[in-house]
């Protein structure tokens, strides 16, 4: 997005004599989110902009002149998407599909083609652009620490065909090799484990309590009650303790990609 909006917000904040933390407290936001908006890396939600206007006494200027946000996500994921962009640590668990921020474009399109009712090419294009934009957190100089805990089923289901799966798995391998992601695989031989019922994302932040996000078919839920978040963190930790170590997980990822690549 253009930095003009962020520059104007920064100017108004400084004219009011507020630090980023003080404005964040007034607007019920996080300091890191204010910093991202001012740097032009994030677009505030309409509600965020309304609270910023109120905190800075700027009428409805910040609300009225929001930059166009072309992101396309399911309604139930919108809050999670915004939190994902602010997180300092993200831990993903997936039991059937590669997590969105780790997906390649061809893998994304293969998944989107299974939608019912079917999506138009234009709709698919918009979703792909949004997911690729989300994935940019993996290339930012100061990005979140990302862990991916993958059920082996994620690797074995040939979504999009063998070429797509080879590319997708090796994309994850390269992210691990570049120290952008830490990936662990829960092997089939383990049997049941604590996370089989749902995909799970855990997020930590610089200046707010951690949250969890769970998702099923066309439903998703943000969990911010401390007790529930702690339970979900515990389930993740328990499953992670039974996963293959990083070195063995990488070996399995490479071997699976080679199987797809050389299968007759």
Tab-separated table of C-alpha atoms in Angstrom:
chain	number	residue	atom	x	y	z
A	1	UNK	CA	0.000	0.000	0.000
A	2	UNK	CA	1.044	3.631	-0.358
A	3	UNK	CA	2.878	5.085	2.618
A	4	UNK	CA	0.933	8.396	2.334
A	5	UNK	CA	-1.748	7.183	4.725
A	6	UNK	CA	0.847	5.972	7.202
A	7	UNK	CA	2.853	9.184	6.896
A	8	UNK	CA	-0.248	11.259	7.651
A	9	UNK	CA	-1.108	9.080	10.657
A	10	UNK	CA	2.440	9.485	11.990
A	11	UNK	CA	2.301	13.261	11.525
A	12	UNK	CA	-1.009	13.486	13.418
A	13	UNK	CA	0.293	11.260	16.201
A	14	UNK	CA	3.453	13.328	16.633
A	15	UNK	CA	1.458	16.586	16.500
A	16	UNK	CA	-0.608	15.231	19.390
A	17	UNK	CA	2.556	14.459	21.327
A	18	UNK	CA	1.831	10.733	21.501
A	19	UNK	CA	4.233	7.836	21.209
A	20	UNK	CA	3.164	4.769	19.216
A	21	UNK	CA	2.526	2.943	22.489
A	22	UNK	CA	0.405	5.789	23.877
A	23	UNK	CA	-1.675	5.971	20.693
A	24	UNK	CA	-2.047	2.190	20.701
A	25	UNK	CA	-3.378	2.308	24.265
A	26	UNK	CA	-5.825	5.103	23.388
A	27	UNK	CA	-7.065	3.282	20.263
A	28	UNK	CA	-7.134	-0.183	21.893
A	29	UNK	CA	-4.579	-1.552	19.417
A	30	UNK	CA	-1.028	-2.877	19.621
A	31	UNK	CA	2.068	-0.716	19.259
A	32	UNK	CA	3.395	-3.030	16.546
A	33	UNK	CA	0.189	-2.609	14.524
A	34	UNK	CA	0.516	1.198	14.722
A	35	UNK	CA	4.137	0.860	13.544
A	36	UNK	CA	3.100	-1.326	10.587
A	37	UNK	CA	0.388	1.150	9.521
A	38	UNK	CA	2.753	4.120	9.743
A	39	UNK	CA	5.370	2.253	7.695
A	40	UNK	CA	2.818	1.504	4.980
A	41	UNK	CA	2.924	-2.254	5.540
A	42	UNK	CA	-0.615	-2.661	6.873
A	43	UNK	CA	-4.094	-1.249	6.271
A	44	UNK	CA	-6.179	-0.732	9.409
A	45	UNK	CA	-9.642	-2.207	9.612
A	46	UNK	CA	-12.584	0.199	9.515
A	47	UNK	CA	-13.005	-0.221	13.258
A	48	UNK	CA	-9.306	0.437	13.872
A	49	UNK	CA	-9.491	3.593	11.740
A	50	UNK	CA	-12.553	4.781	13.649
A	51	UNK	CA	-10.738	4.351	16.982
A	52	UNK	CA	-7.653	6.131	15.625
A	53	UNK	CA	-9.800	9.065	14.528
A	54	UNK	CA	-11.317	9.233	18.000
A	55	UNK	CA	-7.933	8.994	19.749
A	56	UNK	CA	-6.390	11.720	17.557
A	57	UNK	CA	-9.494	13.951	17.295
A	58	UNK	CA	-9.285	13.824	13.494
A	59	UNK	CA	-13.024	13.585	12.873
A	60	UNK	CA	-13.545	10.788	10.350
A	61	UNK	CA	-10.503	11.473	8.154
A	62	UNK	CA	-8.698	8.169	8.832
A	63	UNK	CA	-11.958	6.271	8.395
A	64	UNK	CA	-12.958	8.057	5.188
A	65	UNK	CA	-9.649	7.807	3.376
A	66	UNK	CA	-8.714	4.203	4.055
A	67	UNK	CA	-6.576	2.805	1.194
A	68	UNK	CA	-8.330	0.191	-0.909
A	69	UNK	CA	-7.748	-3.274	0.524
A	70	UNK	CA	-8.123	-5.904	-2.196
A	71	UNK	CA	-7.544	-8.887	0.066
A	72	UNK	CA	-10.026	-11.721	-0.325
A	73	UNK	CA	-10.488	-14.145	2.547
A	74	UNK	CA	-13.387	-16.007	4.086
A	75	UNK	CA	-15.336	-13.820	6.514
A	76	UNK	CA	-14.491	-16.117	9.418
A	77	UNK	CA	-10.751	-15.730	8.713
A	78	UNK	CA	-10.549	-11.924	8.442
A	79	UNK	CA	-9.672	-11.259	12.090
A	80	UNK	CA	-7.127	-14.085	12.048
A	81	UNK	CA	-5.557	-12.597	8.891
A	82	UNK	CA	-5.085	-9.245	10.595
A	83	UNK	CA	-3.581	-10.879	13.691
A	84	UNK	CA	-1.291	-13.018	11.519
A	85	UNK	CA	0.242	-9.837	10.096
A	86	UNK	CA	1.001	-8.515	13.589
A	87	UNK	CA	2.327	-11.695	15.200
A	88	UNK	CA	5.899	-12.134	16.388
A	89	UNK	CA	5.523	-15.924	16.505
A	90	UNK	CA	3.158	-18.210	14.581
A	91	UNK	CA	2.806	-21.945	15.138
A	92	UNK	CA	0.709	-23.784	12.567
A	93	UNK	CA	-0.752	-27.272	12.641
A	94	UNK	CA	-2.242	-28.791	9.487
A	95	UNK	CA	-3.766	-32.242	9.096
A	96	UNK	CA	-4.947	-32.199	5.461
A	97	UNK	CA	-3.666	-29.123	3.585
A	98	UNK	CA	-0.450	-27.120	3.610
A	99	UNK	CA	-1.017	-23.945	5.712
A	100	UNK	CA	-1.920	-20.928	3.565
A	101	UNK	CA	1.244	-18.890	4.140
A	102	UNK	CA	3.374	-21.872	3.042
A	103	UNK	CA	1.440	-22.689	-0.133
A	104	UNK	CA	2.840	-22.294	-3.653
A	105	UNK	CA	0.658	-20.650	-6.285
A	106	UNK	CA	0.000	-23.871	-8.200
A	107	UNK	CA	-0.919	-25.707	-4.996
A	108	UNK	CA	-3.307	-22.869	-4.062
A	109	UNK	CA	-5.038	-23.052	-7.424
A	110	UNK	CA	-5.402	-26.819	-7.170
A	111	UNK	CA	-7.110	-26.417	-3.791
A	112	UNK	CA	-9.364	-23.606	-5.019
A	113	UNK	CA	-10.530	-25.702	-7.984
A	114	UNK	CA	-12.239	-28.072	-5.528
A	115	UNK	CA	-14.553	-25.340	-4.192
A	116	UNK	CA	-18.303	-25.895	-4.326
A	117	UNK	CA	-20.074	-24.020	-5.752
A	118	UNK	CA	-17.216	-23.596	-8.240
A	119	UNK	CA	-15.338	-20.295	-8.223
A	120	UNK	CA	-14.705	-18.204	-11.316
A	121	UNK	CA	-11.151	-17.678	-12.535
A	122	UNK	CA	-11.373	-14.055	-11.396
A	123	UNK	CA	-12.375	-15.103	-7.885
A	124	UNK	CA	-9.544	-17.632	-7.758
A	125	UNK	CA	-7.051	-15.011	-8.951
A	126	UNK	CA	-8.059	-12.634	-6.146
A	127	UNK	CA	-7.702	-15.316	-3.471
A	128	UNK	CA	-4.294	-16.353	-4.821
A	129	UNK	CA	-3.065	-12.753	-4.720
A	130	UNK	CA	-4.268	-12.436	-1.128
A	131	UNK	CA	-2.510	-15.606	-0.005
A	132	UNK	CA	0.716	-14.625	-1.728
A	133	UNK	CA	0.506	-11.239	0.008
A	134	UNK	CA	0.021	-12.993	3.348
A	135	UNK	CA	3.114	-15.104	2.692
A	136	UNK	CA	5.286	-11.974	2.423
A	137	UNK	CA	5.668	-12.085	6.202
A	138	UNK	CA	8.144	-14.912	5.519
A	139	UNK	CA	10.414	-12.616	3.517
A	140	UNK	CA	10.269	-9.444	5.601
A	141	UNK	CA	13.532	-8.552	7.369
A	142	UNK	CA	11.792	-8.678	10.738
A	143	UNK	CA	9.188	-11.362	10.201
A	144	UNK	CA	7.548	-13.670	12.734
A	145	UNK	CA	9.112	-16.896	13.929
A	146	UNK	CA	7.066	-19.592	12.134
A	147	UNK	CA	6.761	-23.246	13.092
A	148	UNK	CA	4.787	-25.692	10.938
A	149	UNK	CA	3.611	-28.972	12.404
A	150	UNK	CA	2.348	-31.147	9.543
A	151	UNK	CA	0.464	-34.415	9.704
A	152	UNK	CA	2.036	-36.810	7.189
A	153	UNK	CA	-1.317	-36.828	5.364
A	154	UNK	CA	-0.507	-33.294	4.178
A	155	UNK	CA	2.463	-34.700	2.255
A	156	UNK	CA	0.844	-37.875	0.947
A	157	UNK	CA	-2.323	-36.467	-0.642
A	158	UNK	CA	-1.304	-35.561	-4.240
A	159	UNK	CA	-3.146	-32.263	-4.550
A	160	UNK	CA	-2.724	-30.864	-8.053
A	161	UNK	CA	-0.707	-33.857	-9.208
A	162	UNK	CA	2.862	-34.994	-8.701
A	163	UNK	CA	4.605	-31.963	-10.197
A	164	UNK	CA	2.637	-29.601	-7.974
A	165	UNK	CA	3.383	-31.678	-4.878
A	166	UNK	CA	7.097	-31.877	-5.679
A	167	UNK	CA	7.225	-28.107	-6.025
A	168	UNK	CA	5.154	-27.549	-2.880
A	169	UNK	CA	7.173	-29.843	-0.640
A	170	UNK	CA	10.492	-28.474	-1.870
A	171	UNK	CA	9.191	-24.948	-1.227
A	172	UNK	CA	8.772	-25.904	2.432
A	173	UNK	CA	12.233	-27.498	2.440
A	174	UNK	CA	13.798	-24.291	1.121
A	175	UNK	CA	11.988	-22.186	3.714
A	176	UNK	CA	13.429	-24.441	6.419
A	177	UNK	CA	16.900	-24.324	4.891
A	178	UNK	CA	16.711	-20.521	4.791
A	179	UNK	CA	15.740	-20.480	8.493
A	180	UNK	CA	12.385	-18.835	7.713
A	181	UNK	CA	10.329	-21.770	9.000
A	182	UNK	CA	10.833	-24.722	11.311
A	183	UNK	CA	8.883	-27.777	10.085
A	184	UNK	CA	8.094	-31.028	11.873
A	185	UNK	CA	6.109	-33.994	10.574
A	186	UNK	CA	3.729	-36.169	12.603
A	187	UNK	CA	4.212	-39.599	10.950
A	188	UNK	CA	1.354	-41.979	10.163
A	189	UNK	CA	2.941	-44.548	12.447
A	190	UNK	CA	2.174	-42.360	15.456
A	191	UNK	CA	-1.541	-43.099	15.175
A	192	UNK	CA	-3.841	-40.751	17.065
A	193	UNK	CA	-2.532	-37.461	18.397
A	194	UNK	CA	-4.084	-34.458	20.239
A	195	UNK	CA	-4.588	-32.266	17.147
A	196	UNK	CA	-6.467	-34.612	14.813
A	197	UNK	CA	-9.792	-32.811	15.148
A	198	UNK	CA	-8.947	-29.413	13.666
A	199	UNK	CA	-6.329	-27.222	12.091
A	200	UNK	CA	-4.770	-24.867	14.601
A	201	UNK	CA	-2.821	-21.609	14.506
A	202	UNK	CA	-1.200	-20.187	17.633
A	203	UNK	CA	-0.022	-16.574	17.594
A	204	UNK	CA	2.091	-14.515	19.975
A	205	UNK	CA	2.528	-10.735	19.911
A	206	UNK	CA	4.887	-8.045	21.113
A	207	UNK	CA	2.381	-6.247	23.295
A	208	UNK	CA	-0.799	-8.283	23.688
A	209	UNK	CA	-1.714	-11.743	25.004
A	210	UNK	CA	-1.437	-14.778	22.691
A	211	UNK	CA	-4.444	-16.058	20.757
A	212	UNK	CA	-5.386	-19.248	18.948
A	213	UNK	CA	-7.378	-19.826	15.773
A	214	UNK	CA	-9.109	-23.091	14.885
A	215	UNK	CA	-10.790	-23.851	11.590
A	216	UNK	CA	-13.018	-26.509	10.116
A	217	UNK	CA	-15.208	-26.662	7.022
A	218	UNK	CA	-16.478	-23.083	6.411
A	219	UNK	CA	-16.104	-22.200	10.077
A	220	UNK	CA	-13.301	-20.609	12.030
A	221	UNK	CA	-12.945	-19.234	15.532
A	222	UNK	CA	-10.525	-16.927	17.338
A	223	UNK	CA	-9.851	-18.045	20.914
A	224	UNK	CA	-8.529	-15.372	23.266
A	225	UNK	CA	-9.701	-16.654	26.659
A	226	UNK	CA	-6.427	-17.396	28.511
A	227	UNK	CA	-7.590	-20.805	29.729
A	228	UNK	CA	-8.607	-22.008	26.274
A	229	UNK	CA	-5.442	-20.642	24.642
A	230	UNK	CA	-3.353	-22.435	27.249
A	231	UNK	CA	-5.184	-25.720	26.562
A	232	UNK	CA	-4.603	-25.418	22.815
A	233	UNK	CA	-0.948	-24.537	23.365
A	234	UNK	CA	-0.639	-27.620	25.547
A	235	UNK	CA	-2.196	-29.844	22.880
A	236	UNK	CA	0.215	-28.414	20.293
A	237	UNK	CA	3.215	-28.964	22.569
A	238	UNK	CA	2.146	-32.538	23.261
A	239	UNK	CA	1.757	-33.319	19.553
A	240	UNK	CA	5.056	-31.591	18.755
A	241	UNK	CA	6.821	-33.778	21.306
A	242	UNK	CA	5.745	-36.848	19.287
A	243	UNK	CA	6.722	-35.380	15.890
A	244	UNK	CA	9.887	-36.231	13.995
A	245	UNK	CA	12.887	-34.028	14.863
A	246	UNK	CA	13.756	-31.290	12.382
A	247	UNK	CA	16.512	-33.243	10.637
A	248	UNK	CA	14.349	-36.346	10.214
A	249	UNK	CA	11.365	-34.242	9.112
A	250	UNK	CA	13.495	-32.607	6.422
A	251	UNK	CA	14.683	-36.019	5.271
A	252	UNK	CA	11.072	-37.213	4.989
A	253	UNK	CA	10.058	-34.075	3.089
A	254	UNK	CA	12.898	-34.518	0.590
A	255	UNK	CA	12.226	-38.240	0.187
A	256	UNK	CA	8.519	-37.644	-0.403
A	257	UNK	CA	9.260	-34.964	-2.996
A	258	UNK	CA	11.628	-37.367	-4.765
A	259	UNK	CA	8.931	-40.069	-4.785
A	260	UNK	CA	6.549	-37.680	-6.526
A	261	UNK	CA	9.252	-36.520	-8.936
A	262	UNK	CA	10.315	-39.983	-10.061
A	263	UNK	CA	7.006	-41.833	-9.938
A	264	UNK	CA	6.173	-43.436	-13.303
